Amino acid sequence: MSKVTLTYRFTFPDSQERAFELEMDRDTAELSPPNVPQPPAWTALGFNQCTGCPFNAAETPHCPAALQLAGVIDGFTDIVSYDKVKVTVESEERQVTATLAAQQALASLMGLIMASSGCPRTAVFRPMARFHLPFSSESETAYRVASMYLLAQHYAAREGASADFVLNDLERVYRGVHSVNRGMATRLRAASRQDAIVNAVVLLDVFSSLVPAAIHDILDEIKPAFAALLAAK
């Protein structure tokens, strides 16, 4: 089974450094099981379980997304949202470095983890996790979301299923993610002494609300770049 490794390296305001190495399946984009021998109480499935979660505690005692995030929480207990951190993201293809607010850096890392964690509600974003682009802008995010969604419709059409090429069902996809973000924020308020962790999830949720509402406007803004392709039809 082939694996893909992504590493987030943080340099904090006090010059301390910490690295988080994520290993995901190259084909499915699911993270390898986390090494959490004694999961904290806030990872229990029934602890502020997300609305609509398909799991039950008898079969799945711990929230898979919370388990994957447990290793991140300890590294940010003394960081506040607007502390500036330097982050380097390393993958097979490239290295990206940025200096930005802790909540923005964490949102990028946590969004990647949650998409690939094994949570069935966030699994819709595994294609974006597999081809991860850290610190993407609003326009880049809209472009990537639309590209991912429309490629899924292409696959559906090739297999004889109905396809949504006008993004009508994209909002439904995001409603499931919104529910997970809200539930996770509630969990994390009980787990972290500082606000950077919780605000990172809130920031993710802002995107999950903004993108489906504004995606057509954002895509209209970048339409001129497609002039040659449209003229070739």
Tab-separated table of C-alpha atoms in Angstrom:
chain	number	residue	atom	x	y	z
A	1	MET	CA	0.000	0.000	0.000
A	2	SER	CA	1.647	3.230	-1.188
A	3	LYS	CA	1.753	6.188	1.195
A	4	VAL	CA	2.038	9.955	0.812
A	5	THR	CA	3.721	11.994	3.541
A	6	LEU	CA	3.019	15.651	4.321
A	7	THR	CA	4.841	17.521	7.068
A	8	TYR	CA	3.831	20.760	8.775
A	9	ARG	CA	6.747	22.473	10.573
A	10	PHE	CA	5.841	25.308	12.933
A	11	THR	CA	8.198	27.896	14.397
A	12	PHE	CA	6.515	29.657	17.329
A	13	PRO	CA	7.086	33.226	18.585
A	14	ASP	CA	9.490	31.949	21.256
A	15	SER	CA	11.554	30.220	18.503
A	16	GLN	CA	10.470	26.748	19.589
A	17	GLU	CA	9.681	24.383	16.738
A	18	ARG	CA	7.306	21.486	16.310
A	19	ALA	CA	6.634	19.211	13.346
A	20	PHE	CA	3.527	17.205	12.499
A	21	GLU	CA	4.033	14.411	9.977
A	22	LEU	CA	0.923	13.039	8.310
A	23	GLU	CA	0.892	9.808	6.342
A	24	MET	CA	-2.025	9.098	4.025
A	25	ASP	CA	-2.912	6.359	1.587
A	26	ARG	CA	-1.951	7.454	-1.920
A	27	ASP	CA	-5.161	6.056	-3.430
A	28	THR	CA	-7.843	6.773	-0.815
A	29	ALA	CA	-6.261	9.826	0.858
A	30	GLU	CA	-7.140	8.412	4.292
A	31	LEU	CA	-4.672	9.008	7.104
A	32	SER	CA	-2.903	6.118	8.765
A	33	PRO	CA	-4.415	5.218	12.177
A	34	PRO	CA	-3.177	7.575	14.895
A	35	ASN	CA	-0.968	6.376	17.729
A	36	VAL	CA	-3.074	7.457	20.725
A	37	PRO	CA	-2.766	4.697	23.357
A	38	GLN	CA	-4.839	6.622	25.923
A	39	PRO	CA	-7.294	8.838	24.020
A	40	PRO	CA	-8.384	11.939	25.953
A	41	ALA	CA	-11.981	12.083	27.166
A	42	TRP	CA	-12.989	14.710	24.609
A	43	THR	CA	-12.352	12.230	21.761
A	44	ALA	CA	-15.138	9.900	22.940
A	45	LEU	CA	-17.794	9.599	20.254
A	46	GLY	CA	-20.605	10.602	22.600
A	47	PHE	CA	-18.819	13.745	23.801
A	48	ASN	CA	-20.675	16.483	21.888
A	49	GLN	CA	-21.277	14.066	19.004
A	50	CYS	CA	-21.969	15.840	15.733
A	51	THR	CA	-25.565	16.101	14.562
A	52	GLY	CA	-26.204	13.419	11.981
A	53	CYS	CA	-23.095	11.385	12.835
A	54	PRO	CA	-23.633	7.857	11.431
A	55	PHE	CA	-21.444	6.139	14.041
A	56	ASN	CA	-22.572	4.617	17.324
A	57	ALA	CA	-20.427	4.354	20.427
A	58	ALA	CA	-20.776	0.568	20.714
A	59	GLU	CA	-18.954	0.041	17.418
A	60	THR	CA	-16.906	3.248	17.238
A	61	PRO	CA	-16.011	4.425	20.752
A	62	HIS	CA	-14.000	7.437	19.592
A	63	CYS	CA	-14.616	10.117	16.980
A	64	PRO	CA	-12.076	9.395	14.203
A	65	ALA	CA	-11.503	13.077	13.468
A	66	ALA	CA	-10.962	13.864	17.157
A	67	LEU	CA	-8.474	11.005	17.494
A	68	GLN	CA	-6.456	12.315	14.551
A	69	LEU	CA	-6.502	15.840	15.996
A	70	ALA	CA	-5.517	14.754	19.508
A	71	GLY	CA	-1.826	14.820	18.650
A	72	VAL	CA	-2.077	18.399	17.380
A	73	ILE	CA	-3.824	19.898	20.392
A	74	ASP	CA	-0.915	19.459	22.825
A	75	GLY	CA	1.385	21.484	20.610
A	76	PHE	CA	-0.762	24.619	20.751
A	77	THR	CA	-1.965	24.878	24.338
A	78	ASP	CA	-0.092	28.163	24.905
A	79	ILE	CA	-0.699	29.786	21.506
A	80	VAL	CA	-3.360	32.427	20.909
A	81	SER	CA	-5.125	32.987	17.610
A	82	TYR	CA	-3.204	36.013	16.350
A	83	ASP	CA	0.297	34.934	17.369
A	84	LYS	CA	2.421	34.936	14.247
A	85	VAL	CA	3.926	31.568	13.392
A	86	LYS	CA	6.193	30.473	10.586
A	87	VAL	CA	4.942	27.341	8.862
A	88	THR	CA	6.650	25.170	6.275
A	89	VAL	CA	4.610	22.480	4.547
A	90	GLU	CA	6.628	19.755	2.857
A	91	SER	CA	5.268	17.245	0.355
A	92	GLU	CA	6.734	15.095	-2.396
A	93	GLU	CA	6.114	17.816	-4.954
A	94	ARG	CA	6.992	21.061	-3.183
A	95	GLN	CA	7.763	23.047	-0.066
A	96	VAL	CA	5.558	25.988	0.901
A	97	THR	CA	6.539	28.470	3.623
A	98	ALA	CA	4.396	31.235	5.098
A	99	THR	CA	4.260	33.466	8.149
A	100	LEU	CA	0.705	34.013	9.308
A	101	ALA	CA	-1.647	34.013	12.282
A	102	ALA	CA	-1.707	30.793	14.272
A	103	GLN	CA	-5.419	30.260	13.604
A	104	GLN	CA	-4.850	30.437	9.836
A	105	ALA	CA	-1.939	28.012	9.950
A	106	LEU	CA	-3.895	25.638	12.170
A	107	ALA	CA	-6.967	25.856	9.936
A	108	SER	CA	-4.881	24.581	7.034
A	109	LEU	CA	-3.472	21.674	9.055
A	110	MET	CA	-6.746	20.781	10.750
A	111	GLY	CA	-8.729	20.969	7.528
A	112	LEU	CA	-6.320	18.484	5.979
A	113	ILE	CA	-6.553	16.166	8.991
A	114	MET	CA	-10.343	16.274	9.245
A	115	ALA	CA	-10.826	15.559	5.536
A	116	SER	CA	-8.644	12.462	5.722
A	117	SER	CA	-9.488	11.344	9.256
A	118	GLY	CA	-12.058	8.652	8.519
A	119	CYS	CA	-15.054	10.871	9.293
A	120	PRO	CA	-17.666	10.035	6.627
A	121	ARG	CA	-19.024	13.587	6.576
A	122	THR	CA	-15.690	15.220	5.736
A	123	ALA	CA	-14.526	12.447	3.395
A	124	VAL	CA	-15.986	14.403	0.470
A	125	PHE	CA	-12.881	16.590	0.678
A	126	ARG	CA	-10.357	13.786	0.438
A	127	PRO	CA	-9.504	14.650	-3.198
A	128	MET	CA	-8.455	18.118	-2.036
A	129	ALA	CA	-6.473	16.571	0.820
A	130	ARG	CA	-4.707	14.236	-1.593
A	131	PHE	CA	-3.633	17.249	-3.680
A	132	HIS	CA	-3.186	19.553	-0.724
A	133	LEU	CA	-2.628	23.275	-1.292
A	134	PRO	CA	-1.862	24.963	2.028
A	135	PHE	CA	-2.956	28.529	2.790
A	136	SER	CA	-5.131	28.842	-0.331
A	137	SER	CA	-7.000	32.099	-0.931
A	138	GLU	CA	-10.764	32.435	-1.300
A	139	SER	CA	-10.517	32.348	-5.106
A	140	GLU	CA	-8.140	29.379	-5.067
A	141	THR	CA	-10.438	27.504	-2.700
A	142	ALA	CA	-13.503	28.150	-4.864
A	143	TYR	CA	-11.608	27.030	-7.977
A	144	ARG	CA	-10.404	23.850	-6.296
A	145	VAL	CA	-13.808	23.023	-4.791
A	146	ALA	CA	-15.574	23.511	-8.125
A	147	SER	CA	-12.920	21.491	-9.959
A	148	MET	CA	-13.168	18.652	-7.426
A	149	TYR	CA	-16.965	18.615	-7.468
A	150	LEU	CA	-17.249	18.748	-11.266
A	151	LEU	CA	-14.676	15.987	-11.678
A	152	ALA	CA	-16.807	13.848	-9.370
A	153	GLN	CA	-19.788	14.572	-11.631
A	154	HIS	CA	-17.700	13.530	-14.635
A	155	TYR	CA	-16.976	10.191	-12.965
A	156	ALA	CA	-20.665	9.782	-12.124
A	157	ALA	CA	-21.690	10.485	-15.734
A	158	ARG	CA	-19.134	8.004	-17.082
A	159	GLU	CA	-20.679	5.344	-14.859
A	160	GLY	CA	-24.188	6.098	-16.091
A	161	ALA	CA	-25.371	8.006	-13.015
A	162	SER	CA	-27.004	11.428	-13.020
A	163	ALA	CA	-24.556	14.310	-12.852
A	164	ASP	CA	-24.853	17.829	-11.440
A	165	PHE	CA	-22.787	20.078	-13.699
A	166	VAL	CA	-24.301	23.338	-12.389
A	167	LEU	CA	-23.293	22.823	-8.724
A	168	ASN	CA	-26.875	22.557	-7.487
A	169	ASP	CA	-26.040	19.942	-4.852
A	170	LEU	CA	-22.836	21.515	-3.571
A	171	GLU	CA	-24.632	23.224	-0.696
A	172	ARG	CA	-25.870	19.853	0.615
A	173	VAL	CA	-22.282	18.584	0.663
A	174	TYR	CA	-21.219	21.579	2.717
A	175	ARG	CA	-24.109	21.249	5.178
A	176	GLY	CA	-22.633	17.953	6.371
A	177	VAL	CA	-19.220	19.548	6.811
A	178	HIS	CA	-20.765	22.481	8.685
A	179	SER	CA	-22.285	20.060	11.207
A	180	VAL	CA	-18.881	18.450	11.795
A	181	ASN	CA	-17.171	21.824	12.242
A	182	ARG	CA	-19.714	22.901	14.859
A	183	GLY	CA	-19.427	19.639	16.772
A	184	MET	CA	-15.633	19.695	16.637
A	185	ALA	CA	-15.480	23.289	17.878
A	186	THR	CA	-17.569	22.270	20.901
A	187	ARG	CA	-15.250	19.331	21.599
A	188	LEU	CA	-12.148	21.454	21.332
A	189	ARG	CA	-13.411	24.147	23.691
A	190	ALA	CA	-13.236	21.471	26.367
A	191	ALA	CA	-9.735	20.385	25.311
A	192	SER	CA	-7.727	23.569	24.772
A	193	ARG	CA	-6.785	26.399	27.159
A	194	GLN	CA	-6.178	28.816	24.303
A	195	ASP	CA	-8.389	30.000	21.488
A	196	ALA	CA	-6.181	29.263	18.457
A	197	ILE	CA	-7.392	25.662	18.155
A	198	VAL	CA	-11.102	26.515	18.383
A	199	ASN	CA	-10.795	29.578	16.154
A	200	ALA	CA	-9.062	27.485	13.509
A	201	VAL	CA	-12.175	25.301	13.296
A	202	VAL	CA	-14.362	28.420	13.272
A	203	LEU	CA	-12.284	29.723	10.377
A	204	LEU	CA	-12.805	26.454	8.521
A	205	ASP	CA	-16.533	26.793	9.157
A	206	VAL	CA	-16.567	30.317	7.749
A	207	PHE	CA	-15.194	28.888	4.511
A	208	SER	CA	-17.750	26.071	4.576
A	209	SER	CA	-20.508	28.681	4.789
A	210	LEU	CA	-18.982	31.158	2.348
A	211	VAL	CA	-17.986	28.878	-0.513
A	212	PRO	CA	-21.399	27.414	-1.474
A	213	ALA	CA	-23.067	30.818	-1.040
A	214	ALA	CA	-20.537	32.769	-3.094
A	215	ILE	CA	-19.050	30.183	-5.436
A	216	HIS	CA	-20.908	31.322	-8.561
A	217	ASP	CA	-19.848	34.946	-7.989
A	218	ILE	CA	-16.244	33.914	-7.390
A	219	LEU	CA	-16.202	31.686	-10.467
A	220	ASP	CA	-17.680	34.521	-12.562
A	221	GLU	CA	-14.722	36.677	-11.494
A	222	ILE	CA	-12.212	34.182	-12.890
A	223	LYS	CA	-14.246	33.361	-16.030
A	224	PRO	CA	-12.171	35.667	-18.305
A	225	ALA	CA	-9.187	33.324	-17.899
A	226	PHE	CA	-11.263	30.629	-19.636
A	227	ALA	CA	-11.882	32.700	-22.794
A	228	ALA	CA	-9.655	30.574	-25.024
A	229	LEU	CA	-11.186	27.316	-23.813
A	230	LEU	CA	-14.706	28.655	-24.250
A	231	ALA	CA	-13.916	29.940	-27.734
A	232	ALA	CA	-12.559	26.538	-28.728
A	233	LYS	CA	-15.975	24.883	-28.314
